[in-house]
PDB file of C-alpha atoms in Angstrom:
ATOM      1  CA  UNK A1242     174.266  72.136  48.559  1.00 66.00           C
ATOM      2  CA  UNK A1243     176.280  69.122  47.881  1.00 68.00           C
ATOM      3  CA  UNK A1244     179.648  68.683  48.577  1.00 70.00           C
ATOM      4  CA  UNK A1245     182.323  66.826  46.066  1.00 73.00           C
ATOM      5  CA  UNK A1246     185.018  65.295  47.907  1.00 73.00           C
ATOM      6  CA  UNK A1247     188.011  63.642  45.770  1.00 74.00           C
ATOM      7  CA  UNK A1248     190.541  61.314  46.541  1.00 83.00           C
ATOM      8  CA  UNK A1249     193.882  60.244  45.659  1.00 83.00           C
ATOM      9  CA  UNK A1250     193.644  58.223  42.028  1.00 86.00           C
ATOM     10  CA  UNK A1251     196.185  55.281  44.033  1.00 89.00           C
ATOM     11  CA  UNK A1252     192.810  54.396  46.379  1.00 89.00           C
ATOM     12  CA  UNK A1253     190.938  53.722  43.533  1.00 89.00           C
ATOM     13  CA  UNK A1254     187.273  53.387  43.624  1.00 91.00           C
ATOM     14  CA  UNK A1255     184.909  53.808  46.232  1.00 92.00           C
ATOM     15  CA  UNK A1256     183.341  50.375  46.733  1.00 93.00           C
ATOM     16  CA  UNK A1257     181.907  50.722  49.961  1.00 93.00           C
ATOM     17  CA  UNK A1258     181.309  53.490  52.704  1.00 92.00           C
ATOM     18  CA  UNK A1259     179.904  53.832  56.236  1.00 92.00           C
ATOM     19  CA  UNK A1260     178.864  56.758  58.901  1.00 90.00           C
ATOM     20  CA  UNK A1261     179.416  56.496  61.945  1.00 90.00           C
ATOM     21  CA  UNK A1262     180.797  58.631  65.129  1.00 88.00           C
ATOM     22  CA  UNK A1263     179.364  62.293  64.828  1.00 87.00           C
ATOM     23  CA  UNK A1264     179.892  63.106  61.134  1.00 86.00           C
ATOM     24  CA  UNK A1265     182.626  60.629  60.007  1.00 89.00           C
ATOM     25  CA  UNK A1266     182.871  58.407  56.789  1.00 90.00           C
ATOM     26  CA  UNK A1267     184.681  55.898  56.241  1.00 92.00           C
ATOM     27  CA  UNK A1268     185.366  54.366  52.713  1.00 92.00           C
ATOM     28  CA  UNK A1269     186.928  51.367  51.653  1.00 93.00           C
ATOM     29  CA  UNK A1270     188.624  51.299  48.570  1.00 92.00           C
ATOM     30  CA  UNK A1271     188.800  48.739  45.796  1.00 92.00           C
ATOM     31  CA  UNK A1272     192.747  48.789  45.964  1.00 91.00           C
ATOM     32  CA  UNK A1273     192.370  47.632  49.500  1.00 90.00           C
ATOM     33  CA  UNK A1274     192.845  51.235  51.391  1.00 91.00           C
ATOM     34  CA  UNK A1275     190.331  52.480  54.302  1.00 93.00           C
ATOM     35  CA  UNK A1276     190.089  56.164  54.533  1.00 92.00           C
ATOM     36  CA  UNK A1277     188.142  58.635  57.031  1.00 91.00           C
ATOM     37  CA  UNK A1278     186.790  61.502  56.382  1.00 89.00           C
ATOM     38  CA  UNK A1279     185.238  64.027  58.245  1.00 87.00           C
ATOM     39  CA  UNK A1280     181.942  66.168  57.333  1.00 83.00           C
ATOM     40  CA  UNK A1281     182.489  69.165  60.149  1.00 84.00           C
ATOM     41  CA  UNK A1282     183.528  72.344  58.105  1.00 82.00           C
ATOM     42  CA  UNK A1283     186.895  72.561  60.227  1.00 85.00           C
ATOM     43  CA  UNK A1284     188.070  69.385  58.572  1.00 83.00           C
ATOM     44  CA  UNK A1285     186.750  69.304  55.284  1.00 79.00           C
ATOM     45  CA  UNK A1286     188.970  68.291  52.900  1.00 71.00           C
ATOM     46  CA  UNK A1287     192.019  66.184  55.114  1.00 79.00           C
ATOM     47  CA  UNK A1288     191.940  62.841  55.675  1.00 82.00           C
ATOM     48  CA  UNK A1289     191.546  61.872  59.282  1.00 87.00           C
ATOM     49  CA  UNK A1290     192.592  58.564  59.069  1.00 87.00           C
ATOM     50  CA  UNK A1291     194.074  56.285  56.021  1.00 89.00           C
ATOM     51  CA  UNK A1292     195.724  52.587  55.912  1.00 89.00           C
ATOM     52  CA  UNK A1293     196.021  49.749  53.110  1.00 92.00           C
ATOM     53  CA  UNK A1294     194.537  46.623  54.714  1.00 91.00           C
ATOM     54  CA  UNK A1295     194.089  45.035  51.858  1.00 91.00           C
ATOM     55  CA  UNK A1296     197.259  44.287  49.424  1.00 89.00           C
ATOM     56  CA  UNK A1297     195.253  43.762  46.085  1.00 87.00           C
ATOM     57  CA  UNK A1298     191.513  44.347  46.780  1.00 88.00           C
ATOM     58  CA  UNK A1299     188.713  45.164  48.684  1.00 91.00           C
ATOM     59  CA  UNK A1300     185.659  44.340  49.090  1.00 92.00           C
ATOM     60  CA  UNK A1301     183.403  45.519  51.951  1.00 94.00           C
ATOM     61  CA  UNK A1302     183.988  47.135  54.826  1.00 95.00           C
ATOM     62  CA  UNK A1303     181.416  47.051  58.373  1.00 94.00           C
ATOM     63  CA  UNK A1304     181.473  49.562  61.299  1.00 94.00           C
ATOM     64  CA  UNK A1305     180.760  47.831  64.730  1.00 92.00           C
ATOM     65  CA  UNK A1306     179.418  50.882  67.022  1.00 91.00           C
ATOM     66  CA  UNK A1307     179.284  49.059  70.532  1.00 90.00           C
ATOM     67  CA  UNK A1308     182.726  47.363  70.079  1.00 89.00           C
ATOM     68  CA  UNK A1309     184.221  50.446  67.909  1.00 89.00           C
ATOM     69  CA  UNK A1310     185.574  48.074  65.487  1.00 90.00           C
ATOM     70  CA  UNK A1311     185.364  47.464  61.683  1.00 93.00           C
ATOM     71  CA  UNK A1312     185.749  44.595  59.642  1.00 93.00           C
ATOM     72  CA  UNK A1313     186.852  44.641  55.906  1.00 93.00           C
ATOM     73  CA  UNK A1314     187.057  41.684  53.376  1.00 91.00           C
ATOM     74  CA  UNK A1315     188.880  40.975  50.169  1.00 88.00           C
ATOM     75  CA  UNK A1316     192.293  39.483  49.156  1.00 85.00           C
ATOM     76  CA  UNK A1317     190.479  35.863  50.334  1.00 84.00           C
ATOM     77  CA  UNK A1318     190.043  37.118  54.151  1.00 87.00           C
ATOM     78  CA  UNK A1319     188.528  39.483  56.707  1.00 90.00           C
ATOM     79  CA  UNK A1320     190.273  41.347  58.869  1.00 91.00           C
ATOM     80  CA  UNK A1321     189.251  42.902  62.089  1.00 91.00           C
ATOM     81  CA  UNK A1322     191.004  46.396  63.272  1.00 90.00           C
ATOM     82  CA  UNK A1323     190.748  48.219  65.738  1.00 90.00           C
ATOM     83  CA  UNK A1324     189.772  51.462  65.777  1.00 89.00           C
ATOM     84  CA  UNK A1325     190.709  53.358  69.032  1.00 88.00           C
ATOM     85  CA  UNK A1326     194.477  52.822  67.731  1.00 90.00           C
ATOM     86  CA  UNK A1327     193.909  51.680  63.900  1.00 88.00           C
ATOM     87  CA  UNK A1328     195.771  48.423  64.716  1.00 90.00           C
ATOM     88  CA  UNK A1329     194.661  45.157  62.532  1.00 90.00           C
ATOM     89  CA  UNK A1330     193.693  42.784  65.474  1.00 87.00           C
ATOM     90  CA  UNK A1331     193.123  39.424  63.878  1.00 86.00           C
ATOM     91  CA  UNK A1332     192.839  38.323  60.189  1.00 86.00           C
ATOM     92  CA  UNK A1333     190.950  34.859  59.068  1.00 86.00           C
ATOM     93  CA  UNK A1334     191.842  33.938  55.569  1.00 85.00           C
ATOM     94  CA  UNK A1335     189.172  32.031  54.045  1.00 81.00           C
ATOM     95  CA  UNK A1336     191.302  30.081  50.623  1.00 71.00           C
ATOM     96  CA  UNK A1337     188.482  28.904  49.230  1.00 72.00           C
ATOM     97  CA  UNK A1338     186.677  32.036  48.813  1.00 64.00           C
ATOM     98  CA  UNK A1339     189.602  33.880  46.819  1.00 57.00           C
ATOM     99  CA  UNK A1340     188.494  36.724  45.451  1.00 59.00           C
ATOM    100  CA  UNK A1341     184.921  36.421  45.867  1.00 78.00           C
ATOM    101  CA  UNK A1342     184.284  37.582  49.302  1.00 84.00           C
ATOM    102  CA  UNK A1343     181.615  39.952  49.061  1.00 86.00           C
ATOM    103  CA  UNK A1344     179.610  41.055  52.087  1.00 90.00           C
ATOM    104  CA  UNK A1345     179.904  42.033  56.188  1.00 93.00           C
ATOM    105  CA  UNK A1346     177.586  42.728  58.648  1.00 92.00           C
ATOM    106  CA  UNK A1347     177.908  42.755  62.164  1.00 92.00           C
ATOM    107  CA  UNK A1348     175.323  41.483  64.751  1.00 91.00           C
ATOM    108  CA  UNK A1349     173.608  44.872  66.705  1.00 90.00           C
ATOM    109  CA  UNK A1350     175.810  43.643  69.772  1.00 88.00           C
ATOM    110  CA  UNK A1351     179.076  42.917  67.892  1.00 88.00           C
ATOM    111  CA  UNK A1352     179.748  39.459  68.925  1.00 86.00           C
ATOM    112  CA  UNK A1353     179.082  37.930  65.648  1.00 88.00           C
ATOM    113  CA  UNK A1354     180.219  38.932  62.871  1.00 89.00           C
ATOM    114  CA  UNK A1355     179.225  37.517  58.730  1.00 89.00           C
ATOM    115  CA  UNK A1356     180.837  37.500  55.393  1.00 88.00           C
ATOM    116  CA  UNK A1357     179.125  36.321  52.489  1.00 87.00           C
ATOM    117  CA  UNK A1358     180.687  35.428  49.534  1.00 84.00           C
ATOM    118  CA  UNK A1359     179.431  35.421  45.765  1.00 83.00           C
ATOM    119  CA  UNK A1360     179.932  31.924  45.514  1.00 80.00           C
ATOM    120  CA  UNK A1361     176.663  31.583  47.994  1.00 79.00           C
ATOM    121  CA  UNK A1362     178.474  30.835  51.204  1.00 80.00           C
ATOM    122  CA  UNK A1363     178.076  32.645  54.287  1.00 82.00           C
ATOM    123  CA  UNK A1364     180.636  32.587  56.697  1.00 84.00           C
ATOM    124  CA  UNK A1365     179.866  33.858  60.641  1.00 85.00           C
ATOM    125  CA  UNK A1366     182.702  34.401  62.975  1.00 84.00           C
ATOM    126  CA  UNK A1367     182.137  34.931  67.485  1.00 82.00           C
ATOM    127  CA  UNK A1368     184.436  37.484  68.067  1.00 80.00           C
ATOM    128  CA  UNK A1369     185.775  36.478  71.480  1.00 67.00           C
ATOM    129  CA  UNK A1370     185.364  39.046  74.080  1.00 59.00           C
ATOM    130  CA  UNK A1371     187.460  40.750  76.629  1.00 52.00           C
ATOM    131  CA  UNK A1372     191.510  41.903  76.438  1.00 50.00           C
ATOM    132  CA  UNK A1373     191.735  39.714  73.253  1.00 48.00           C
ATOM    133  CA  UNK A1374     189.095  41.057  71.138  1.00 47.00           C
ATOM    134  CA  UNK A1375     189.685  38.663  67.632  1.00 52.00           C
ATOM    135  CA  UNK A1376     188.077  36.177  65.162  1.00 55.00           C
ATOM    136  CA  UNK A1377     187.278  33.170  67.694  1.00 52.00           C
ATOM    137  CA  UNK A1378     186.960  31.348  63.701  1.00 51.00           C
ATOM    138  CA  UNK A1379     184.162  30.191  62.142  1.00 49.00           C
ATOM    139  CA  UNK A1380     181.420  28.512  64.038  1.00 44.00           C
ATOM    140  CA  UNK A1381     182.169  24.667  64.448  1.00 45.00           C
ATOM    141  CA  UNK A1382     181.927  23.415  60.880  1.00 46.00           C
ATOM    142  CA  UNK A1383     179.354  20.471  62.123  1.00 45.00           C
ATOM    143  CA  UNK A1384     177.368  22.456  64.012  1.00 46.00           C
ATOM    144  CA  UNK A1385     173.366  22.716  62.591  1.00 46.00           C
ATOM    145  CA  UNK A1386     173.601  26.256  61.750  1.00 47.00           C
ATOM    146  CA  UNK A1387     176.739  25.898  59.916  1.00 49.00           C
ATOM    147  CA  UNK A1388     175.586  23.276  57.844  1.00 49.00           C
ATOM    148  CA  UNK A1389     172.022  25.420  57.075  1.00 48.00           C
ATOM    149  CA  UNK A1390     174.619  27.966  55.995  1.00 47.00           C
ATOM    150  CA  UNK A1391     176.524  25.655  53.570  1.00 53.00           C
ATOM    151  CA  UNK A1392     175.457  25.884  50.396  1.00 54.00           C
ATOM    152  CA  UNK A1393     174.217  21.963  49.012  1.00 57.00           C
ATOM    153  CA  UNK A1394     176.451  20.513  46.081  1.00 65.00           C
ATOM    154  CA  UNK A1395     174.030  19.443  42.725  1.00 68.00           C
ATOM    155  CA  UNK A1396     173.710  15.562  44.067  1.00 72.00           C
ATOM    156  CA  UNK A1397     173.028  16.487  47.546  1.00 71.00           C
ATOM    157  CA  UNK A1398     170.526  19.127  46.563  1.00 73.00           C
ATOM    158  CA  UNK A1399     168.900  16.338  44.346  1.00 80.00           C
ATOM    159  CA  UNK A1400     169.009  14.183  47.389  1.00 81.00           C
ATOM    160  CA  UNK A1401     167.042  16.686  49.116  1.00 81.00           C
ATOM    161  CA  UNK A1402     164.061  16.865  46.841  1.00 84.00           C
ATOM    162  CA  UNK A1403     163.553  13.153  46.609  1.00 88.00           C
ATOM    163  CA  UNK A1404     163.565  12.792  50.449  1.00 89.00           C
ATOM    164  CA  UNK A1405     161.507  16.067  50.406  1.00 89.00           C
ATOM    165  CA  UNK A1406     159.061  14.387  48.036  1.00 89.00           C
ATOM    166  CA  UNK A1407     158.845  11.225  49.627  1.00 90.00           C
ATOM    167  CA  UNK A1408     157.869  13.072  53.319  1.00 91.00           C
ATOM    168  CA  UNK A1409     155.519  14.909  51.645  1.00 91.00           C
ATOM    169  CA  UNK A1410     154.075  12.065  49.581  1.00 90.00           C
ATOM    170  CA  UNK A1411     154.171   9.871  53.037  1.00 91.00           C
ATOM    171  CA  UNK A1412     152.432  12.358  55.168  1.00 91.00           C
ATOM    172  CA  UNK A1413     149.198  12.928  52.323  1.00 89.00           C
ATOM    173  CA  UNK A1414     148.772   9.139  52.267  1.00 91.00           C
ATOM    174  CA  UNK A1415     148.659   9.500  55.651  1.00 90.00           C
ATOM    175  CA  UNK A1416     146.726  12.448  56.546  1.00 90.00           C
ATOM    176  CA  UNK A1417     144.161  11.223  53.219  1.00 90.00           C
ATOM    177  CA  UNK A1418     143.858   7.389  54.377  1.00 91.00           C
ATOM    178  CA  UNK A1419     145.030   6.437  51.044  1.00 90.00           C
ATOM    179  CA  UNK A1420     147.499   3.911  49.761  1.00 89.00           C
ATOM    180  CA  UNK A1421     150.478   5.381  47.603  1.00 88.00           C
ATOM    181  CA  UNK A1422     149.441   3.517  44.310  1.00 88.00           C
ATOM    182  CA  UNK A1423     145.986   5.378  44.827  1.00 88.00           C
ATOM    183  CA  UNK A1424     147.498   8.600  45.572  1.00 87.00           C
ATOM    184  CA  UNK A1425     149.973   8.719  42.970  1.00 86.00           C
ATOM    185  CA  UNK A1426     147.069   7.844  40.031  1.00 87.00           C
ATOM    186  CA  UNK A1427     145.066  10.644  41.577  1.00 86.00           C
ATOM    187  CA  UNK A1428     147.984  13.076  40.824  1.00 84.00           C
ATOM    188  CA  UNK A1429     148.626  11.921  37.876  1.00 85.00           C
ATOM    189  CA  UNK A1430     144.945  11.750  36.624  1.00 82.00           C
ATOM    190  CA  UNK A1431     145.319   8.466  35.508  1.00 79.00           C
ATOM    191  CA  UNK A1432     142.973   5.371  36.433  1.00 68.00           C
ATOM    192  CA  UNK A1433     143.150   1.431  36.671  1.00 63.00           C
ATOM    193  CA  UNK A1434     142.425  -0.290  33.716  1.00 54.00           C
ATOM    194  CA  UNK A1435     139.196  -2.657  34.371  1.00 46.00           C
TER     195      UNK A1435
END
């Protein structure tokens, strides 16, 4: 038998939902609310919980378990909130993103936390731990996994392949005991002229 809950036309749609807890749901909202819901038979049909995080839209919303925490994204940040008191702990606003944040997840211990974005970045946040449980920020912008997370502008990704090409190239002649003239005319099926 399924059940057909509605909600108030303000929330707007349903863009992304999560169980957790023994039979809760919570929804987030493409005009930015978050709204719990039970599934016991006792409570069907109120609300448990509702708040606007979000003033214009949003996005995605992730449930942390261990931590009891969730993370929602739109309006060009994420925020972070609490959930033992529904208070928003920290908020990271990411400008360049705008409106195109997209995605959370949270890592199985809650300590790191991702946003992707449709614009092909992926942002990952430490969430400091302890009394003053917020977005520690985005991992050091130098650091080798942040940089294998940035997505490569047209001339650097050109870059790439021709330094690509050239290791690859290097290492045959190497590995073949060939000279690159040689090794290039046997890939191209051409041959000297006598």
């Amino acid at each position: 038998n399924a059940l057909e809950l509605a909600f108030q036309a303000r929330y707007g749609n349903i863009v992304s939902y999560r169980w957790f807890g023994d039979g809760y749901i919570m929804a987030g909202f493409s005009s930015g609310f978050v709204v719990v819901i039970s599934t016991h038979m006792h409570e069907i049909g109120r609300e448990q919980y509702c708040a606007k995080f979000h003033d214009d839209q949003l996005r995605d919303i992730a449930h942390c378990p261990v931590t009891n925490r969730v993370a929602c994204c739109g309006d060009k940040c994420v925020k972070l909130i609490d959930m033992d008191d529904w208070k928003e702990i920290s908020a990271h606003v990411l400008e360049k993103e705008a409106s195109t944040l997209d995605s959370l997840a949270w890592a199985d211990d809650g300590k790191i936390l991702s946003v992707s974005s449709r614009s092909g970045c992926l942002y990952t946040f430490v969430i400091r731990s302890g009394n003053d449980d917020q977005l520690a920020g985005r991992l050091n912008p130098h650091s080798v996994v942040a940089n294998a997370l940035r997505p490569l502008p047209a001339h650097g990704m050109a870059a790439l392949v021709v330094v690509l090409v050239a290791l690859l190239l290097t290492g045959a002649c190497w590995h073949l005991d060939v000279g690159l003239a040689d090794l290039l005319r046997a890939l191209l099926g051409t041959s000297e002229v006598a």
